[in-house]
PDB file of C-alpha atoms in Angstrom:
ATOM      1  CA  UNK A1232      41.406 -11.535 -31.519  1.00  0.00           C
ATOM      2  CA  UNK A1233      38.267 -11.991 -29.380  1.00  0.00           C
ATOM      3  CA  UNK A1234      35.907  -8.510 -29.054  1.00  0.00           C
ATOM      4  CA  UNK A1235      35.735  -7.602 -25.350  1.00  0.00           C
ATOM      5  CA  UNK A1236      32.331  -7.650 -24.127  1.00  0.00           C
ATOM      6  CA  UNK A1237      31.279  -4.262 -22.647  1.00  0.00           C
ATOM      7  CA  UNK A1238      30.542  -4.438 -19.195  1.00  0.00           C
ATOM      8  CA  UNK A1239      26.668  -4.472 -18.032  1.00  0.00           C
ATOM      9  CA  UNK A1240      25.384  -1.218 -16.173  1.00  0.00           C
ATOM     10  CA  UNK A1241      23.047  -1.906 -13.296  1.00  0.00           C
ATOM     11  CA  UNK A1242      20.774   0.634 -13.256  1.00  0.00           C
ATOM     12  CA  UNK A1243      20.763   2.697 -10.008  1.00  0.00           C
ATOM     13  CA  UNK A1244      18.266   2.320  -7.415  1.00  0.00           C
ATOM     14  CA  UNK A1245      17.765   6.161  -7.360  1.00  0.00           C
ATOM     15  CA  UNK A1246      17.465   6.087 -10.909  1.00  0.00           C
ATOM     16  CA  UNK A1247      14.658   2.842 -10.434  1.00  0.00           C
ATOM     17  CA  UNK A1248      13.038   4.881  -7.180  1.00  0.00           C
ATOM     18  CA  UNK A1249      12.442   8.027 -10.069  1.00  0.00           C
ATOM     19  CA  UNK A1250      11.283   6.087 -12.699  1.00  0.00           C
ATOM     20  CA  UNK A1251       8.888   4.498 -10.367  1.00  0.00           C
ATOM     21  CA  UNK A1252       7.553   7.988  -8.992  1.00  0.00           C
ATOM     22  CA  UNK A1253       7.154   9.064 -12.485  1.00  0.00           C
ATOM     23  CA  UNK A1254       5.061   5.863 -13.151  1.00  0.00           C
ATOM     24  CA  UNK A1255       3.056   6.288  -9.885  1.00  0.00           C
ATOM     25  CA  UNK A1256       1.939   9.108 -11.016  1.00  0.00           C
ATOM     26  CA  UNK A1257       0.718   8.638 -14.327  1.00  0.00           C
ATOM     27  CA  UNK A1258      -1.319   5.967 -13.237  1.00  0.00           C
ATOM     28  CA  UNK A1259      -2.740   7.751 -10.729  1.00  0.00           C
ATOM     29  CA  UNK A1260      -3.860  10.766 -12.974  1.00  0.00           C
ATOM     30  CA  UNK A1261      -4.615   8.096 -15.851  1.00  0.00           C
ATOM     31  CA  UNK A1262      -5.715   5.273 -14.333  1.00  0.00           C
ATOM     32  CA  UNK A1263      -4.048   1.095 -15.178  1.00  0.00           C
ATOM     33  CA  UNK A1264      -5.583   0.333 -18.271  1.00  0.00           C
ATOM     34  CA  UNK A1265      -5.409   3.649 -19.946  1.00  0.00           C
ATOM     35  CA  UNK A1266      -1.705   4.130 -18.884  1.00  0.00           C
ATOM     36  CA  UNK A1267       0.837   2.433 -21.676  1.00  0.00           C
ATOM     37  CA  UNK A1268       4.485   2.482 -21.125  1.00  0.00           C
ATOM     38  CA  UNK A1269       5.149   4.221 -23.884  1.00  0.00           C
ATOM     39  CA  UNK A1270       3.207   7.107 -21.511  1.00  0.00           C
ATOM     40  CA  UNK A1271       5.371   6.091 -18.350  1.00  0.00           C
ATOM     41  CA  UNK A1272       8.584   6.957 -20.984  1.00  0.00           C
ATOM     42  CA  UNK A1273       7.593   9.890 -21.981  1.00  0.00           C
ATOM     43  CA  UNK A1274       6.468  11.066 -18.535  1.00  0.00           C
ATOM     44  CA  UNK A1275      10.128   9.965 -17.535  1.00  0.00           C
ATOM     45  CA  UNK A1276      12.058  12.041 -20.354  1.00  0.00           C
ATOM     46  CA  UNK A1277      12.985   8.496 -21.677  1.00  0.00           C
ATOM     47  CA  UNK A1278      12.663   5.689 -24.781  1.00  0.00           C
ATOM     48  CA  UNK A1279       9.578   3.463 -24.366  1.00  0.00           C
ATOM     49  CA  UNK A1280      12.629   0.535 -25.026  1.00  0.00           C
ATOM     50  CA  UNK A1281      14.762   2.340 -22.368  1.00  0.00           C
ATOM     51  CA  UNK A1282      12.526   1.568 -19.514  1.00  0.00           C
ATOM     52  CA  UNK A1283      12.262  -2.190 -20.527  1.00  0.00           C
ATOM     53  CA  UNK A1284      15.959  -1.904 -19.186  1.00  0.00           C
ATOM     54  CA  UNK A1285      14.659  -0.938 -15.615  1.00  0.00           C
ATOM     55  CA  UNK A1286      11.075  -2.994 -15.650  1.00  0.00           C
ATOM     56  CA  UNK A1287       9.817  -5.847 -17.769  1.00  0.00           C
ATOM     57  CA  UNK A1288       6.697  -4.584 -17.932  1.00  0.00           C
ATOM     58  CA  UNK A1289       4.443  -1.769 -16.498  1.00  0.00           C
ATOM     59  CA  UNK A1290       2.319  -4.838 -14.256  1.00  0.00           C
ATOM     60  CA  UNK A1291       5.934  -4.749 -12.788  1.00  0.00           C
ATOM     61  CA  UNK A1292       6.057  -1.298 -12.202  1.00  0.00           C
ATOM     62  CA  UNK A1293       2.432  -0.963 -10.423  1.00  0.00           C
ATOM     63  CA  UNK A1294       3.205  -4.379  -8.220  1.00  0.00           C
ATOM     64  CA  UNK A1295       6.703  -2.413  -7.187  1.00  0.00           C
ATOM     65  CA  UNK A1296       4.613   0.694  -6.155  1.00  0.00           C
ATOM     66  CA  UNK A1297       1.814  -1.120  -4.659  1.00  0.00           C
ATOM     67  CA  UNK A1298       3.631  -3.453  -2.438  1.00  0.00           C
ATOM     68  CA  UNK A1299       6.413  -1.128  -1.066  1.00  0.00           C
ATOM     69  CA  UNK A1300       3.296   1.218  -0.065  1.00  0.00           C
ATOM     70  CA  UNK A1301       1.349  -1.660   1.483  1.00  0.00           C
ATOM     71  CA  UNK A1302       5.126  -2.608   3.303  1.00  0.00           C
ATOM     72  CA  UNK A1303       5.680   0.692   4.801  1.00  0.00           C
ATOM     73  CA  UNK A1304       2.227   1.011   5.673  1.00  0.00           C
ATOM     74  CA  UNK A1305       1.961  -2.214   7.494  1.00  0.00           C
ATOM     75  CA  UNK A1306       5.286  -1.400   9.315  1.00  0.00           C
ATOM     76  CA  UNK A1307       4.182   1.421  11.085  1.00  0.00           C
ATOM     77  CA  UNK A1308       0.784  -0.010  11.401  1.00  0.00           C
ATOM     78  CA  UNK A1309       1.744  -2.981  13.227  1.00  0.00           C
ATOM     79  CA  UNK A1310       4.124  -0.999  15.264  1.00  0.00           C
ATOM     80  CA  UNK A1311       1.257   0.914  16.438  1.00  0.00           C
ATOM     81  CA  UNK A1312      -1.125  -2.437  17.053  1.00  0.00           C
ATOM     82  CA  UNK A1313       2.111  -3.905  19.309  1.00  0.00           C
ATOM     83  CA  UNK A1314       2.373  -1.159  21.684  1.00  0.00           C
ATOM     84  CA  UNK A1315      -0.625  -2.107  23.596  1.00  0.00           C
ATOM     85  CA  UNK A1316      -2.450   1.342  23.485  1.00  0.00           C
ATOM     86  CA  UNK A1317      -5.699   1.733  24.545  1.00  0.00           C
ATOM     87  CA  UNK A1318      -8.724   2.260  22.212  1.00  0.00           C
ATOM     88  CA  UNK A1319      -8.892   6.409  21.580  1.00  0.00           C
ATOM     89  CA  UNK A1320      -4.960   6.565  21.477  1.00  0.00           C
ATOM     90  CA  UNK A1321      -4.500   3.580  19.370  1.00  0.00           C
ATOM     91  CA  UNK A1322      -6.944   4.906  16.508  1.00  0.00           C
ATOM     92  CA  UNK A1323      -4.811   8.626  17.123  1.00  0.00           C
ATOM     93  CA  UNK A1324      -1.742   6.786  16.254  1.00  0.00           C
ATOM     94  CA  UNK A1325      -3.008   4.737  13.293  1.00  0.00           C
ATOM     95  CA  UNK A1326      -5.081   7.787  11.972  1.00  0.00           C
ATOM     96  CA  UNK A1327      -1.660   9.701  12.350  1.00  0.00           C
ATOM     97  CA  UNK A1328       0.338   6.661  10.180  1.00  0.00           C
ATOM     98  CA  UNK A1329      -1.742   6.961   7.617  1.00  0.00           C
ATOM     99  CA  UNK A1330      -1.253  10.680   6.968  1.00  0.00           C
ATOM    100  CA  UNK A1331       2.486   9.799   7.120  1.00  0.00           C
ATOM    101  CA  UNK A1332       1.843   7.142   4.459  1.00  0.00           C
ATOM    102  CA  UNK A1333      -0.194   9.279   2.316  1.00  0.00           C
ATOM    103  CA  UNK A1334       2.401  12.306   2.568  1.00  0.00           C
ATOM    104  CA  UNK A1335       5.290   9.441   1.777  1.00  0.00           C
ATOM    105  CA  UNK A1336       2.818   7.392  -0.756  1.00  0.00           C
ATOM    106  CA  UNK A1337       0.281  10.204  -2.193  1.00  0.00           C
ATOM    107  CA  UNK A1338       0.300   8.551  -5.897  1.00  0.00           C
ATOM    108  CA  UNK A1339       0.159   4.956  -4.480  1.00  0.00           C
ATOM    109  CA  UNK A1340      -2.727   5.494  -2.027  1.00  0.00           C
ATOM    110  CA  UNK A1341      -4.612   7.224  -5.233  1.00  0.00           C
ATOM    111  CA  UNK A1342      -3.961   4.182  -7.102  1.00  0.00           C
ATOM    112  CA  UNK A1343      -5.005   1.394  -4.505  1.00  0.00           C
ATOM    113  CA  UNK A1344      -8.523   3.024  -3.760  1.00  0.00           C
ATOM    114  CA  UNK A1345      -8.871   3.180  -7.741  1.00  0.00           C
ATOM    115  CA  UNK A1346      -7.251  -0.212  -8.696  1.00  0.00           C
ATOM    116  CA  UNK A1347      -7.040  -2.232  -5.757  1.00  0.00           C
ATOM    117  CA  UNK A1348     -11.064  -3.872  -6.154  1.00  0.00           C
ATOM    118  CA  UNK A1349     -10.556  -5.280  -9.289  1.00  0.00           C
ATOM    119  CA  UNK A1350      -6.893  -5.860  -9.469  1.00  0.00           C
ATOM    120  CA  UNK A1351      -6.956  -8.170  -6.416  1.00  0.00           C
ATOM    121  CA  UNK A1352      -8.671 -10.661  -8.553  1.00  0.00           C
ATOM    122  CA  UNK A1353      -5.063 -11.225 -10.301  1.00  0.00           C
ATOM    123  CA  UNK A1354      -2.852 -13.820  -9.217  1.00  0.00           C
ATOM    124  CA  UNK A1355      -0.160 -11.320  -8.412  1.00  0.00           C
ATOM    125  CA  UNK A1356      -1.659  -8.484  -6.675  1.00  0.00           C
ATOM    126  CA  UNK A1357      -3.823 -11.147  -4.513  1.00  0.00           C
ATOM    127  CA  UNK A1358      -2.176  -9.683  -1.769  1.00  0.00           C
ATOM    128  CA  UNK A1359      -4.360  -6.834  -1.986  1.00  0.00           C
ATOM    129  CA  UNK A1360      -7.048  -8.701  -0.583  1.00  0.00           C
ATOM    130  CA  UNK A1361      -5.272  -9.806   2.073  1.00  0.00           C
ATOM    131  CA  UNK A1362      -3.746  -6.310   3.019  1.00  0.00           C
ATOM    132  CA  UNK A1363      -7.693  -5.007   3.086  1.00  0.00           C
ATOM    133  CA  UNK A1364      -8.873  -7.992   4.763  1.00  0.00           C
ATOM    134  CA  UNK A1365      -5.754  -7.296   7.932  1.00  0.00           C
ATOM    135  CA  UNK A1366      -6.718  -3.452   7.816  1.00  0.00           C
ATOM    136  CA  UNK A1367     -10.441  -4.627   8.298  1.00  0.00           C
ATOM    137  CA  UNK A1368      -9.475  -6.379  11.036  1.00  0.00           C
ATOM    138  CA  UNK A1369      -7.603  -4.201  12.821  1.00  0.00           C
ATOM    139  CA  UNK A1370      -9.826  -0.709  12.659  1.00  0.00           C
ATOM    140  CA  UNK A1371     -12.885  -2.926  13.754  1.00  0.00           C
ATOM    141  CA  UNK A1372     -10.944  -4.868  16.491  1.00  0.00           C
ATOM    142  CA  UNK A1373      -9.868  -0.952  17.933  1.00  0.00           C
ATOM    143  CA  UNK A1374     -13.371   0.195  17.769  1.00  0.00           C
ATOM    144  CA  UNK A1375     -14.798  -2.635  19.441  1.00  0.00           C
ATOM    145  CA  UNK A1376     -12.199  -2.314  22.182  1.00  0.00           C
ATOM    146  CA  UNK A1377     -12.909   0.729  22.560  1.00  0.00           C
ATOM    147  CA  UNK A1378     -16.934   0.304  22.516  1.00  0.00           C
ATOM    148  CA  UNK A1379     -16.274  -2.541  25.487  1.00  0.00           C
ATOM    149  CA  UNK A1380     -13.948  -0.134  27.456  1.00  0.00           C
ATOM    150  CA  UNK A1381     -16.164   2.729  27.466  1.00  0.00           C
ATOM    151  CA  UNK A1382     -13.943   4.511  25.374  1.00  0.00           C
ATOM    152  CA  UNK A1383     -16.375   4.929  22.441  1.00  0.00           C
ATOM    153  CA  UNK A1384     -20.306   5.090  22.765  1.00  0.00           C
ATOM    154  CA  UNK A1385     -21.980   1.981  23.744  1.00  0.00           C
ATOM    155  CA  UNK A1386     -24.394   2.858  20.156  1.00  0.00           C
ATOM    156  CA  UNK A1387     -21.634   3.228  18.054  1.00  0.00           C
ATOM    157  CA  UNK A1388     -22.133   1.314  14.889  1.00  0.00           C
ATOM    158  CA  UNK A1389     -18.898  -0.293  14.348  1.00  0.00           C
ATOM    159  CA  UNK A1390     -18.475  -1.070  10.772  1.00  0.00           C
ATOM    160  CA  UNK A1391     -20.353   2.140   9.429  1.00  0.00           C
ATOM    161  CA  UNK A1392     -17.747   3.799  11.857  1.00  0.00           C
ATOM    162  CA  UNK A1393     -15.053   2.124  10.437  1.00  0.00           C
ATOM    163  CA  UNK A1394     -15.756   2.879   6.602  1.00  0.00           C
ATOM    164  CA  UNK A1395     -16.506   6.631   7.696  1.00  0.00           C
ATOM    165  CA  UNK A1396     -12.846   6.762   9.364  1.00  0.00           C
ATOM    166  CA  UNK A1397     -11.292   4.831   6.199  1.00  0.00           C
ATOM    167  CA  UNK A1398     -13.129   6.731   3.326  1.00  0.00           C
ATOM    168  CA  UNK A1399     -12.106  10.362   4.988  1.00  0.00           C
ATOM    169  CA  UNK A1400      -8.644   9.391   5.905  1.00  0.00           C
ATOM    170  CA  UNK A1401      -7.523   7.887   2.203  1.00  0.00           C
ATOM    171  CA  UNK A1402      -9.681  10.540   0.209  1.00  0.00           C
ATOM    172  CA  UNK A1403      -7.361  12.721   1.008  1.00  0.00           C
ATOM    173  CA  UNK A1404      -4.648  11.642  -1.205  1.00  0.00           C
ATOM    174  CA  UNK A1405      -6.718  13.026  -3.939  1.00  0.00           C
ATOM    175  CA  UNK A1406      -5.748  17.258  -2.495  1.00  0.00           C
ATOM    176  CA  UNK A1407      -2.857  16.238  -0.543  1.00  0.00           C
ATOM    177  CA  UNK A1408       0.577  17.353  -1.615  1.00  0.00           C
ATOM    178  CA  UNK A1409       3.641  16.953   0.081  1.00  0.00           C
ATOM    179  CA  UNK A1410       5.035  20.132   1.213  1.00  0.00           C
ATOM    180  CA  UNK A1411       1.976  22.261   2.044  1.00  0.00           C
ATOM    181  CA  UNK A1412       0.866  24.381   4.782  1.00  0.00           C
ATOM    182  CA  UNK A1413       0.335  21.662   7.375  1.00  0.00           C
ATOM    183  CA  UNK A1414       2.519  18.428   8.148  1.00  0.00           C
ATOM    184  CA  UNK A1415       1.276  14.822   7.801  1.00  0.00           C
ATOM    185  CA  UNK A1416       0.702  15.373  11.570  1.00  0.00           C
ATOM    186  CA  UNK A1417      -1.181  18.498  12.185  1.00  0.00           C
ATOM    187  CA  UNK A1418      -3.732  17.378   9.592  1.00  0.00           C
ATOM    188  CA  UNK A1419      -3.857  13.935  11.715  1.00  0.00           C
ATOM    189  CA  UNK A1420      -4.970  16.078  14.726  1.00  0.00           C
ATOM    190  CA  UNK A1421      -7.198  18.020  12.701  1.00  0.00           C
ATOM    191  CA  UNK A1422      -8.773  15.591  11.568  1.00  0.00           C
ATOM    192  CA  UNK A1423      -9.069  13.569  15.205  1.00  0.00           C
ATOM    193  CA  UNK A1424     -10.622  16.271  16.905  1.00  0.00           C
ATOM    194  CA  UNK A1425     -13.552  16.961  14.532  1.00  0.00           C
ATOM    195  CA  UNK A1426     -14.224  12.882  14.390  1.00  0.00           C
ATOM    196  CA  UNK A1427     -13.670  12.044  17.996  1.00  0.00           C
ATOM    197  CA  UNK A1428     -14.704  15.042  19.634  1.00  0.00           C
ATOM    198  CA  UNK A1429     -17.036  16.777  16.796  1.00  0.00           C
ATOM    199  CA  UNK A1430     -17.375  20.564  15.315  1.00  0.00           C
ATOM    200  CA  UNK A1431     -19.929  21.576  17.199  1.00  0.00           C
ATOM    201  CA  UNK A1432     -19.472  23.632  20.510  1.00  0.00           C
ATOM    202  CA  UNK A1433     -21.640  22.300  23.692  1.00  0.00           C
ATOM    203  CA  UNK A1434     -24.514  24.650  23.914  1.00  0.00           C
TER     204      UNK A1434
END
């Protein structure tokens, strides 16, 4: 008489959406290369051999994280980019995303300012390059727009501008944690009034 086969579980994607937090994470306090997934297991409660079930490899797990990030954060981005804002209100509302994405993404964001340099020279996570290369584009097209329009000083350095805005918007994943005093938001204005209209009172 012929053994029944047992049936195959799928694993959950709430289950897979854990496991992946868990590995977020670790790489993020760890760094890639140091992080094994025997590390990722234990992290997880779990069987190094376990999570082989769920990923077939921890390159899997960090293109998963990475590129669900870079999704979401390229949704609302280019949401913001279609609605034809002008200059000042257009950074607001992109400053303002990415305070959303870092308060959705905190571990991610950590990980692509530490990883993303060298790890965009891999076949897989090429699109890396091509994420920074769209977010280049867009922050510098604003600024000029806004430099043309009168919006923003006519002696505005653009790009120096530009890595100033991106630098103290991202660094913040590195104190941020979900659930604090202030929302995603009211850190975005914060953080738009002292770098469009300064600390300093008019004297």
């Amino acid at each position: 008489m012929p053994t029944k086969k047992k049936p195959q579980v799928t694993p959950s994607p709430e289950r897979r959406r854990e496991l992946l937090a868990t590995a977020a994470e670790v790489f993020a306090a760890q760094g890639y290369n140091a992080t094994t997934v025997r590390k990722i297991a234990d992290a997880a409660g779990m069987l190094a051999g376990s999570l082989y079930y769920h990923f077939d490899s921890k390159e899997s797990m960090l293109d998963e994280i990475l590129s669900t990030f870079l999704t979401e954060l390229w949704e609302g981005y280019d949401t913001v980019l279609a609605a034809g804002l002008a200059p000042r209100r257009t950074i607001e509302a992109l400053v303002t995303e990415s305070f959303r994405e870092i308060d959705r993404h905190r571990a991610a964001v950590a990980i692509y300012q530490k990883e993303a340099r060298h790890l965009a020279d891999q076949p897989r996570f090429r699109y890396l390059a091509d994420s920074q290369q769209k977010f280049e584009k867009a922050w510098l097209g604003t600024l000029e727009r806004g430099v043309a329009d009168h919006s923003f000083r006519a002696d505005l350095d653009i790009r120096l501008t530009y890595r100033f805005v991106r630098d103290t918007v991202w660094v913040a994943a590195s104190w941020y944690r979900p659930g604090g005093l202030h929302s995603p938001e009211e850190i975005a204005r914060q953080y738009l009034s002292m770098v469009l209209d300064g600390i300093a009172l008019d004297t």
